[in-house]
Short mmCIF file of C-alpha atoms and ligand atoms in Angstrom, two decimals:
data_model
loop_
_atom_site.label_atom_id
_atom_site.label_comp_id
_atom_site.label_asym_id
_atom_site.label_seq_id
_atom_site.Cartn_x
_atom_site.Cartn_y
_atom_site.Cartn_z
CA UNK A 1 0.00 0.00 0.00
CA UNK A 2 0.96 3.39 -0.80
CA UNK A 3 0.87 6.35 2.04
CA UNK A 4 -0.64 9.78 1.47
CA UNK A 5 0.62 13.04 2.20
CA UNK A 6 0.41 14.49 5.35
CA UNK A 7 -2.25 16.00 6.55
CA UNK A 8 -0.88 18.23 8.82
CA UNK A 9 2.07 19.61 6.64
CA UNK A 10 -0.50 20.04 3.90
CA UNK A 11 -2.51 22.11 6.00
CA UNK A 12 -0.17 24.21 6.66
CA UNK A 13 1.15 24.74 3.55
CA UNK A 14 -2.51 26.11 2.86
CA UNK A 15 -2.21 28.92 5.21
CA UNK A 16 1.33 29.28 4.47
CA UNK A 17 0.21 30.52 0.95
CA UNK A 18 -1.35 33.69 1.98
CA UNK A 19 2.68 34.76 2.28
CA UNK A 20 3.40 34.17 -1.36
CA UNK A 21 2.50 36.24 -4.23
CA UNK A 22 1.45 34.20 -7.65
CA UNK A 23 0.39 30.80 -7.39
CA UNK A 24 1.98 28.23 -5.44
CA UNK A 25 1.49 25.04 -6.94
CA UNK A 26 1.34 21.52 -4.16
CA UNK A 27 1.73 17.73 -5.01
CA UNK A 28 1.20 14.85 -3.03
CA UNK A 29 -2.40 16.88 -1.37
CA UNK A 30 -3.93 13.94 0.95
CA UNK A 31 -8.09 13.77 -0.29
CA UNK A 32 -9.19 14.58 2.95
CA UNK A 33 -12.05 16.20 4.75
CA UNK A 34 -9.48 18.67 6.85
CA UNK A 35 -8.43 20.03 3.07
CA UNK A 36 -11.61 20.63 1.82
CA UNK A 37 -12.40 22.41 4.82
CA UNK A 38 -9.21 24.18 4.55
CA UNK A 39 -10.10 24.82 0.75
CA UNK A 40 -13.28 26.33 1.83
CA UNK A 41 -12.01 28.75 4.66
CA UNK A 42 -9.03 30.11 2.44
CA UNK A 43 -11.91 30.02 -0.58
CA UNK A 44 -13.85 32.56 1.84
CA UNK A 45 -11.25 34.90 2.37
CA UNK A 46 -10.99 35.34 -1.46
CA UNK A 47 -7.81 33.26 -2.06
CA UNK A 48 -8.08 31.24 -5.30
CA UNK A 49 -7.86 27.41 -4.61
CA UNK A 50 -8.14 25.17 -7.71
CA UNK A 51 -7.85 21.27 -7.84
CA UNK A 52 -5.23 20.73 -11.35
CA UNK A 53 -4.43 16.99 -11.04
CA UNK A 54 -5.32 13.95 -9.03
CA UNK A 55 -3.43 15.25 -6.05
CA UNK A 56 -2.30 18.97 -7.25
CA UNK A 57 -3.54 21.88 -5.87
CA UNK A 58 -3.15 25.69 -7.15
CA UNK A 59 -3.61 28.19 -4.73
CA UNK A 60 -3.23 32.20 -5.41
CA UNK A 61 -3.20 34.50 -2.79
CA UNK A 62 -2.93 37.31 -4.73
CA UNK A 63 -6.81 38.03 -4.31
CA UNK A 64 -7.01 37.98 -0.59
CA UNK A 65 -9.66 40.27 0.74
CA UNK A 66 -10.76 39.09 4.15
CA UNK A 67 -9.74 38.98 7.44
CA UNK A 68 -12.72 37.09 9.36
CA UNK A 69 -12.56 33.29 9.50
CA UNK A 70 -15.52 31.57 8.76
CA UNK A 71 -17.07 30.36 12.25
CA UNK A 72 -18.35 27.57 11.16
CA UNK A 73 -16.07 25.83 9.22
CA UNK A 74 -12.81 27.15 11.71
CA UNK A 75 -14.58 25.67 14.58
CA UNK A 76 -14.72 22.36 13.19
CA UNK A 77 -10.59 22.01 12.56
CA UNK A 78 -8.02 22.59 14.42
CA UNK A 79 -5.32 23.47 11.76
CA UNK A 80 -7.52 26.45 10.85
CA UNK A 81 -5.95 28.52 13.93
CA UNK A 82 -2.43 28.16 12.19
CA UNK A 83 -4.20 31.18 9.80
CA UNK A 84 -3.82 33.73 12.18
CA UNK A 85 0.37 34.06 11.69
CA UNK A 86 0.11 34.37 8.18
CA UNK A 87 -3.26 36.93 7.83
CA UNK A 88 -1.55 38.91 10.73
CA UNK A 89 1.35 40.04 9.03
CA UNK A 90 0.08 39.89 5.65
CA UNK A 91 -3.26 42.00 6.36
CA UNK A 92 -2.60 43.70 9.78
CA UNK A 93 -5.39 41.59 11.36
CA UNK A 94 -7.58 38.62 12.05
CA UNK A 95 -10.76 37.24 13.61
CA UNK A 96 -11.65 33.90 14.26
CA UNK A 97 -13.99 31.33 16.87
CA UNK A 98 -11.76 29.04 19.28
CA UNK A 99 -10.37 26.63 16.66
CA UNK A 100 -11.93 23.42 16.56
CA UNK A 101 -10.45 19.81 15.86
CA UNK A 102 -10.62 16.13 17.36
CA UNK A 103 -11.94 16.83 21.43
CA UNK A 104 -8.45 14.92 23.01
CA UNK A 105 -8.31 17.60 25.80
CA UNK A 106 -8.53 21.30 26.69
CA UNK A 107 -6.75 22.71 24.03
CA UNK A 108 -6.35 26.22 24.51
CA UNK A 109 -4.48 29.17 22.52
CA UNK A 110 -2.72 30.89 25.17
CA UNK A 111 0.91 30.31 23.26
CA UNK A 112 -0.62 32.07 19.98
CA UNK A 113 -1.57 34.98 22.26
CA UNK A 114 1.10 35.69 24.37
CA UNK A 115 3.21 34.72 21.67
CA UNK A 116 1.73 37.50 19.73
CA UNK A 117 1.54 40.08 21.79
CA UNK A 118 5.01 39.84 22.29
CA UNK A 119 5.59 40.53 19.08
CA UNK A 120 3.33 43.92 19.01
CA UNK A 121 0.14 42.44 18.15
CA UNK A 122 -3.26 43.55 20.41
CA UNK A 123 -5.35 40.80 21.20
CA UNK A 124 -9.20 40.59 22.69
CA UNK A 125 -12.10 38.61 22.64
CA UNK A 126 -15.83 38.10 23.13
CA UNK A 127 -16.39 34.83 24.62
CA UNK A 128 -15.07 32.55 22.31
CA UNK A 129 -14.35 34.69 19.46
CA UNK A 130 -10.72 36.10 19.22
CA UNK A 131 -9.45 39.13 17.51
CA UNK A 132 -6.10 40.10 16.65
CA UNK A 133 -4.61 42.86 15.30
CA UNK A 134 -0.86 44.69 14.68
CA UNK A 135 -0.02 47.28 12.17
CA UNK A 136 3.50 46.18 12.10
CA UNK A 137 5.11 42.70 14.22
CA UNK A 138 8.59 43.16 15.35
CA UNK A 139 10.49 40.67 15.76
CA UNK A 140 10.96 38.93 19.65
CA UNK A 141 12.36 36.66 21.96
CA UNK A 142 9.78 33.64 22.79
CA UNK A 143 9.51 30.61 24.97
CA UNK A 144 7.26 28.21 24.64
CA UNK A 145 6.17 26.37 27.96
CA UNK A 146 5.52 23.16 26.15
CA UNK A 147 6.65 22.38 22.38
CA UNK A 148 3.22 23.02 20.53
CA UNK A 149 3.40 22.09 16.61
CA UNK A 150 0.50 24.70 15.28
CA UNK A 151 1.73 27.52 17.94
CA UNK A 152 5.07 26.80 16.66
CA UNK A 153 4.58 27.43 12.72
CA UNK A 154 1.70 30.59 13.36
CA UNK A 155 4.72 32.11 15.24
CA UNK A 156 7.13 30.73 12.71
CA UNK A 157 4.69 32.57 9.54
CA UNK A 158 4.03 35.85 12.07
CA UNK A 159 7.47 36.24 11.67
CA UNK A 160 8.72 36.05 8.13
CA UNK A 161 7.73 39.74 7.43
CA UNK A 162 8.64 41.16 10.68
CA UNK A 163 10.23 43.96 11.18
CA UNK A 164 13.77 42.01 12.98
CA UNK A 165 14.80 38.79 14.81
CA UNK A 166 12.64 36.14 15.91
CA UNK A 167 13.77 33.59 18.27
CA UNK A 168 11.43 31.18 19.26
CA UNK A 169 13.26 28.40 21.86
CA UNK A 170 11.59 25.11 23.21
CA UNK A 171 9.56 25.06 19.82
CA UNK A 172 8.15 22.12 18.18
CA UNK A 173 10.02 19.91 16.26
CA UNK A 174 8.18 17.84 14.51
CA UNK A 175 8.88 16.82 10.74
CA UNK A 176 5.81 19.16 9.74
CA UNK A 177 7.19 21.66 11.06
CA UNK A 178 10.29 21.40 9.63
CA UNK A 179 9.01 20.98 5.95
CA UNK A 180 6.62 23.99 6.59
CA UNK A 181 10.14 26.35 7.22
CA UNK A 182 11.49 24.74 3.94
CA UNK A 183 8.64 25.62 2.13
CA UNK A 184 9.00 28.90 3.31
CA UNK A 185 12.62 29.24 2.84
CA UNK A 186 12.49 28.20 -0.49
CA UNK A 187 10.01 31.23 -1.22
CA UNK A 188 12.37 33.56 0.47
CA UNK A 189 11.87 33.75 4.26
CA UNK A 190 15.25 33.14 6.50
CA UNK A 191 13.90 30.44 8.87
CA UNK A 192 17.14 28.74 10.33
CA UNK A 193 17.36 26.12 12.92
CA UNK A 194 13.62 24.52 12.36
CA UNK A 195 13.33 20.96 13.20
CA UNK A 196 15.43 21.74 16.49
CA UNK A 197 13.99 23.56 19.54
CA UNK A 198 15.70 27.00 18.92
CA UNK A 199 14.66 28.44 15.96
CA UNK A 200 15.47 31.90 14.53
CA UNK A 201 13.74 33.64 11.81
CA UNK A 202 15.01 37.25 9.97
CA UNK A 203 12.15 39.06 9.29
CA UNK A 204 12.07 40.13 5.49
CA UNK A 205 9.79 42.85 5.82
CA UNK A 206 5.96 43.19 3.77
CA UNK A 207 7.73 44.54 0.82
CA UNK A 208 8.88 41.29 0.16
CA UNK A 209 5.99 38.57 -0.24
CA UNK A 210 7.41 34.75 -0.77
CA UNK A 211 7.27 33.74 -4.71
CA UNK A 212 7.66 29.77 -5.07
CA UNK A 213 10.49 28.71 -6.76
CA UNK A 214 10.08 24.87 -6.57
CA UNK A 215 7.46 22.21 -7.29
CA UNK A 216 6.23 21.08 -3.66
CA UNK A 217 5.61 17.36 -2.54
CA UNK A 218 3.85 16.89 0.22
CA UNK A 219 5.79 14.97 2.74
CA UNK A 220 4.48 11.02 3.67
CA UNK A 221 1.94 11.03 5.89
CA UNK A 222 3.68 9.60 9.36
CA UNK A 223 1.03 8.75 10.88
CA UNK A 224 -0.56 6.60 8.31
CA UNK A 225 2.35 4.78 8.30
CA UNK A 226 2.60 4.00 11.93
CA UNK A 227 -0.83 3.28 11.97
CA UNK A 228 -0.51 0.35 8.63
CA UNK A 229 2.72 -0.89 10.55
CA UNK A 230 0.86 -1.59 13.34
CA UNK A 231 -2.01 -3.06 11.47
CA UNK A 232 0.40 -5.54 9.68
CA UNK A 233 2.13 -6.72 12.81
CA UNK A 234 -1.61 -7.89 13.98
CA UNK A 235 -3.20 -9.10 10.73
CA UNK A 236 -0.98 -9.30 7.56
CA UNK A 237 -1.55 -11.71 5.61
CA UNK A 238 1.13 -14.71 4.68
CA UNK A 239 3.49 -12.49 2.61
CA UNK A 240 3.12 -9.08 4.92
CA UNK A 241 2.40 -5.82 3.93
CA UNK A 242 4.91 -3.70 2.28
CA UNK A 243 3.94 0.43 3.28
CA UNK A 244 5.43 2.24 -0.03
CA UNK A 245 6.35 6.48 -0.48
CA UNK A 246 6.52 6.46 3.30
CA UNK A 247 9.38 8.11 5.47
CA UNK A 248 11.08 5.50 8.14
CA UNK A 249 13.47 7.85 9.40
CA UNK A 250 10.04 9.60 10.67
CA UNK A 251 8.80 6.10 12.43
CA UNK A 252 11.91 5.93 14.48
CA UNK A 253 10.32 5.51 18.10
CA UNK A 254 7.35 3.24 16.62
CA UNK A 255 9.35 1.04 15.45
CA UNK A 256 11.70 0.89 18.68
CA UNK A 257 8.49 0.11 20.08
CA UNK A 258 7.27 -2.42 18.06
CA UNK A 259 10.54 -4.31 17.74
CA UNK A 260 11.15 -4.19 21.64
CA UNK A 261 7.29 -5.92 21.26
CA UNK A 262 8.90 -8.31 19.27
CA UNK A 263 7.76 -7.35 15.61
CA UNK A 264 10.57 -7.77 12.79
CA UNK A 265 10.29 -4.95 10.14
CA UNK A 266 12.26 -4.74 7.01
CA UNK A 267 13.49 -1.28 5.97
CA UNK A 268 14.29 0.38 3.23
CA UNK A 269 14.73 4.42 1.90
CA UNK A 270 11.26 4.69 1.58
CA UNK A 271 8.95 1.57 2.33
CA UNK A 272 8.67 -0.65 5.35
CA UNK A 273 7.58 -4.48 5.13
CA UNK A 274 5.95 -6.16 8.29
CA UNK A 275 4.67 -9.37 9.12
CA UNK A 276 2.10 -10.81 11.10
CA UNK A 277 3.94 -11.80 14.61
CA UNK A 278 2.17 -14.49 16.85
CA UNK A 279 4.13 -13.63 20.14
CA UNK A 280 3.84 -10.57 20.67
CA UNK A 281 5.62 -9.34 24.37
CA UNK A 282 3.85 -6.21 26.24
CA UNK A 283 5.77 -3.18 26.17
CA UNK A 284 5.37 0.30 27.84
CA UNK A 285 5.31 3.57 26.04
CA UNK A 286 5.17 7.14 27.14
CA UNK A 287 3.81 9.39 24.55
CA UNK A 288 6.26 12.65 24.10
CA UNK A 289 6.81 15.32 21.45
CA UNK A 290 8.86 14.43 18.54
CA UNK A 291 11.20 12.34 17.93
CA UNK A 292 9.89 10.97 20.86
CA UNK A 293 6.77 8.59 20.61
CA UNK A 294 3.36 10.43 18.91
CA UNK A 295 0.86 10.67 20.62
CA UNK A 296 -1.58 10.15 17.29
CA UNK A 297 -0.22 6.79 17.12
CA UNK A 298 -1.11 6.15 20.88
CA UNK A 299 -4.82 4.62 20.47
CA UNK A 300 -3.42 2.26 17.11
CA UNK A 301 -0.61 1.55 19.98
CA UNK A 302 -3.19 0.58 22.82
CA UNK A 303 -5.31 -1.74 20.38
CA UNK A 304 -1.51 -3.18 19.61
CA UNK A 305 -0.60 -3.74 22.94
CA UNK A 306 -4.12 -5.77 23.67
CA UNK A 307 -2.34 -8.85 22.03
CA UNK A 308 0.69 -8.25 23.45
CA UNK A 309 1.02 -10.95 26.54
CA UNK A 310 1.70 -9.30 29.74
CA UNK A 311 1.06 -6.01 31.40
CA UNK A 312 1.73 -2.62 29.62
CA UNK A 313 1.43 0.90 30.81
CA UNK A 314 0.74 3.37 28.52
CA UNK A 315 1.12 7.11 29.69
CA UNK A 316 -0.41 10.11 27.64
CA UNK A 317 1.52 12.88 28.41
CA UNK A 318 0.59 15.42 25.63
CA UNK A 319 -3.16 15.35 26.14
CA UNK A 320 -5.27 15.06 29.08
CA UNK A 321 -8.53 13.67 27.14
CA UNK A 322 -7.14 11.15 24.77
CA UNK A 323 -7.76 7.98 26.38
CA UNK A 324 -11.54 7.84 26.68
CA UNK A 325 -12.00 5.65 24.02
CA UNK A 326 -10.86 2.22 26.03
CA UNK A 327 -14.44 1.87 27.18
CA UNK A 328 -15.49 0.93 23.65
CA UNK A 329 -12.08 -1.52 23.50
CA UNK A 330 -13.04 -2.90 26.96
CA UNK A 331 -16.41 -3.45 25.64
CA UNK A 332 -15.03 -5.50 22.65
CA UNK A 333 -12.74 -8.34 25.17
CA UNK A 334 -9.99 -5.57 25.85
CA UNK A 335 -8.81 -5.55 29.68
CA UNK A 336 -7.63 -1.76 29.88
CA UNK A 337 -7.71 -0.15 33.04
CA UNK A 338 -7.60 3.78 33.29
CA UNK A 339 -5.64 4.77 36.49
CA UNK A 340 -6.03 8.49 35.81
CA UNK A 341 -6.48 10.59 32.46
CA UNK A 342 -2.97 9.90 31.22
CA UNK A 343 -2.32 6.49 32.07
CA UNK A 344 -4.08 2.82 31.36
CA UNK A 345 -3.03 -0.48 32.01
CA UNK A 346 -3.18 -3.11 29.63
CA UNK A 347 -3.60 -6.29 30.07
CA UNK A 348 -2.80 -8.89 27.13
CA UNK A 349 -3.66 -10.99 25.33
CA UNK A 350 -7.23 -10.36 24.85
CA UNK A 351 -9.44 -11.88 22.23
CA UNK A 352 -11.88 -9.62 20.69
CA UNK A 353 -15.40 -9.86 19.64
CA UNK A 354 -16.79 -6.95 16.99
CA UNK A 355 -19.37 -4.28 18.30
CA UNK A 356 -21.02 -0.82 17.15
CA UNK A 357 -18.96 1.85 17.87
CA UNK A 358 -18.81 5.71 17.42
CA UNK A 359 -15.27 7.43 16.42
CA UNK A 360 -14.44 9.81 18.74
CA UNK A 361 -11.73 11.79 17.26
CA UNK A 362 -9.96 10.29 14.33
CA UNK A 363 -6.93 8.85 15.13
CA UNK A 364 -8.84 6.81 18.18
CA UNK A 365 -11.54 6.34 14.85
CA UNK A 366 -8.98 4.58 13.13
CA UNK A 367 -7.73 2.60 16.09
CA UNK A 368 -11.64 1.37 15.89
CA UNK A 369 -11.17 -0.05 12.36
CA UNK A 370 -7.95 -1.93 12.95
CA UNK A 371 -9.17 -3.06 16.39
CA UNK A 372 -12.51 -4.28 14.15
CA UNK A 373 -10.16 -6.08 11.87
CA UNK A 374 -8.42 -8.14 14.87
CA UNK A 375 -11.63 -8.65 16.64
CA UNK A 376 -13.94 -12.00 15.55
CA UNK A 377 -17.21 -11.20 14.18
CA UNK A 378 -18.77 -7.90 13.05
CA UNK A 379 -18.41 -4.56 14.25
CA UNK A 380 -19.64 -1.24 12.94
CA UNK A 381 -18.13 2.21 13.21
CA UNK A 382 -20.24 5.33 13.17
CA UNK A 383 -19.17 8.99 12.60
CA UNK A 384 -16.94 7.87 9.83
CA UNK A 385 -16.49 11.64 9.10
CA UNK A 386 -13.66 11.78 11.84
CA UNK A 387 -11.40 9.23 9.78
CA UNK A 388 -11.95 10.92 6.71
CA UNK A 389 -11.08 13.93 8.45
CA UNK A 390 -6.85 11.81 8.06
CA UNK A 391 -7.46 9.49 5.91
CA UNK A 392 -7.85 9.17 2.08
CA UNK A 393 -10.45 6.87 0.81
CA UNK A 394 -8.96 4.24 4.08
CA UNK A 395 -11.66 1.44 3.33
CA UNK A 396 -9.96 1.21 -0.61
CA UNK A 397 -6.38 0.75 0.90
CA UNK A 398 -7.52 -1.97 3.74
CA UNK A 399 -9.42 -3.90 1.01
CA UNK A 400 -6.45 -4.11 -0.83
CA UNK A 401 -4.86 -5.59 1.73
CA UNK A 402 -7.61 -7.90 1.80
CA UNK A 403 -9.44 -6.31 4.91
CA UNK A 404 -13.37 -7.49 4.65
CA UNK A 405 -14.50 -3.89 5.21
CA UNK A 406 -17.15 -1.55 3.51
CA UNK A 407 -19.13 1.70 3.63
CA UNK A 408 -22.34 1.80 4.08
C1 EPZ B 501 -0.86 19.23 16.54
O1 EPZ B 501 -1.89 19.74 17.38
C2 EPZ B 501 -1.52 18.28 15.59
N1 EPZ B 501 -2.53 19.00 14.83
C3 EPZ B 501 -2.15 17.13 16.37
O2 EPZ B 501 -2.67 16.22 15.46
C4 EPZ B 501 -1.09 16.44 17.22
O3 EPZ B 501 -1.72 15.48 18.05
C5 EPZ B 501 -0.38 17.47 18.10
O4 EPZ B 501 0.14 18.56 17.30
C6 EPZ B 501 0.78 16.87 18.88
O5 EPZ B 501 1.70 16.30 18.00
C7 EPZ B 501 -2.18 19.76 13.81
O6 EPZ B 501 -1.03 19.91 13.43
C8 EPZ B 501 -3.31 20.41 13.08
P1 EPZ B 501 0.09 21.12 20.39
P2 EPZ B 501 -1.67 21.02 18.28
O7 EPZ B 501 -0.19 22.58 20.40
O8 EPZ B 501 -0.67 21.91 17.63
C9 EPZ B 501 -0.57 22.50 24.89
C10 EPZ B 501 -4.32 14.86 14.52
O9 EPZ B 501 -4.90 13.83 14.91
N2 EPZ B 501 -0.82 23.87 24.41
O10 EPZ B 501 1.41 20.64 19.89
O11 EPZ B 501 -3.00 21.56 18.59
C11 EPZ B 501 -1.66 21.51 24.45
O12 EPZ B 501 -2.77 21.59 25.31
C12 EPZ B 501 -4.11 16.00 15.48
O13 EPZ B 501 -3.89 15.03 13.37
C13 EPZ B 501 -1.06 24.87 25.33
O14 EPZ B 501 -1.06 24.63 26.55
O15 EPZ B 501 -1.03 20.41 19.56
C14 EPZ B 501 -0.92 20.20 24.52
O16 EPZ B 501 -0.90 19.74 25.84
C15 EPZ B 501 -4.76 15.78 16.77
N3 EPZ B 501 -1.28 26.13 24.88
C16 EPZ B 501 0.50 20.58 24.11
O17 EPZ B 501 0.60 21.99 24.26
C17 EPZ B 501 -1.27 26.44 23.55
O18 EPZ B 501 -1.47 27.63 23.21
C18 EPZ B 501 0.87 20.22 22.70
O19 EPZ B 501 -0.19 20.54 21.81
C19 EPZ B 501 -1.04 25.42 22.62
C20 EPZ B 501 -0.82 24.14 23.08
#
């Protein structure tokens, strides 16, 4: 099977389009709900977005008029906050609800804000509506209290046209972010130092808007990957499944993980081949910003580590509400017991039977489906919007694997 492009680089490369002038032209754009929501909300604000190719966008900036996100569509993504950077200091202001996205825990935008306003912007709000404005960000000195990846790159796009330095230290480092900054950089913004947790950027002042030089690729959904490796380890079929266009250096910690479980994975530049493993040993895993273990791939992990013999602890330590979905695993033959919030016990193996389910969010929505595929018997998984939120047309890849699996 062949990965998609990932979501939350593409995203962001979305907003990061209101920097450029002409059209900036993006391969490898994942089918997913999140993009056509993100189509839409640029769409409103007068930016051109056109669909060339299978998986090509066009977007033009050049015809941005607006400043006021759409409530309704912002409030039901989270990626739509990482607008506010690149309207800021393009337009002078923005306006937007509390940003929406999958309900894993509180969430909040106080980074963005203080962030911000340390670099000359004014800031209020009316309950849950935000408004920001600055007639000119200068550059600043700013440290995050945890690594957050969407706080990271609105800061990171704030700053391209500031007037001065930027330095932004415990920031985010994962891979997105990264690519985002080359993206960027290629279209003429000085971002040095991204993918490490001191970043600097020299602002290039509004004169100057970013032209693309390059033809972009999305970069291989991570993810996705994880989420197939882990899939293959429980259920491949006799020859395995081989995960093609992915990026293994980005797997690192899963796969410490799944090999210390006692999964053998073949590796190459850009594909991965698994097996099915019979014996598989409990392990414990501690969810931590990148390159440490991802939390998305948590709940795929959890469903994982029911068929693992012995005891595992799993701790959550990004997200306070992002383990809620064991009930429904309990309720299939799981033995998971939440101690607090961030932490459940697992006890494996465990064989289990289908059920009707609803996806919470969709990363635990997806941990549904594989769990489905493991479990004997039928299950059925409602609110299939949340995977497509992630995940192009998922129930066409699994059949290929031969998963028995429909839509209905
Ligand atoms: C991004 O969310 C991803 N979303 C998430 O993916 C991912 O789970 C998460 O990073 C962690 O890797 C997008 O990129 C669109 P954070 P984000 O800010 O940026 C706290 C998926 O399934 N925090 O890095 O919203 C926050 O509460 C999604 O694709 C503040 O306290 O996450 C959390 O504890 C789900 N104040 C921690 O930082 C702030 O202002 C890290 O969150 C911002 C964040």
């Amino acid at each position: 099977m062949s990965v998609s492009g990932a979501k939350n680089h593409a995203l962001k490369i979305f907003a990061a389009s209101v920097l450029f002038s002409g059209p900036v032209r993006i391969g490898n754009v994942p089918l997913i709900e999140d993009i056509f929501r993100m189509s839409e909300l640029v769409s409103g604000l007068g930016i051109k977005v056109r669909k060339t190719g299978g998986h090509i966008f066009e977007i033009n900036a050049d015809t941005l008029n607006k400043t006021i996100l759409d409530s309704e569509i912002a409030s039901r993504f989270r990626a739509s906050v990482v607008l506010i950077g690149p309207l800021l200091t393009r337009l002078g202001r923005v306006s937007l609800p509390h940003p929406g996205g999958c309900v894993i825990g509180e969430r909040p935008i106080d980074f963005f804000i203080e962030g911000l306003a340390k670099m000359g912007a004014n800031f209020k709000n009316k309950g849950n509506h935000y408004f920001f404005e600055a007639k000119n960000l200068i550059g600043a000195d700013f440290t995050f209290r945890n690594p957050s990846v969407t706080a990271t790159e609105t800061l990171m796009m704030a700053a391209v046209f500031a007037k001065g330095k930027t330095v932004l230290r415990n920031a985010a480092c994962e891979p997105e972010v990264e690519a985002l900054a080359k993206f960027l950089n290629d279209g003429g913004a000085k971002i040095y130092g991204a993918g490490a947790h001191t970043m600097r950027i020299d602002g290039i002042g509004k004169k100057n808007f970013l032209k693309q030089k390059n033809p972009l690729a999305v970069i291989p959904d991570r993810i996705e990957t994880g989420s197939f490796l882990i899939l293959g380890a429980l259920a491949a079929g006799p020859s395995g499944i081989k995960i093609k266009n992915c990026e293994p250096t980005h797997l690192a910690s899963l796969i410490s993980h799944l090999e210390s479980a006692g999964v053998s994975i073949e590796k190459g530049p850009s594909w991965l081949k698994v097996s099915r493993t019979k014996a598989l040993k409990a392990t414990h895993l501690k969810t931590r910003e990148y390159p440490g273990f991802a939390t998305d791939l948590q709940a795929p992990f959890v469903v994982f580590l029911t068929q693992a013999k012995g005891e595992s602890l799993v701790h959550e330590t990004i997200f306070e509400g992002r383990l809620e979905y064991v009930s429904d695993l309990n309720r299939m033959g799981a033995k998971i017991t939440l101690c607090d919030p961030h932490r459940a016990l697992i006890l494996g193996p465990s064989s289990l039977t289908g059920r009707e389910m609803e996806s919470p969010d969709l990363r635990a929505g997806l941990a549904f489906v594989i769990a489905a595929l493991v479990a004997k018997g039928r299950s059925i998984i409602h609110n299939v919007y949340q995977v497509d939120r992630g995940y192009e047309r998922i129930e066409e890849k699994l059949k290929k694997l031969g998963a028995d699996i429909k839509r209905i």
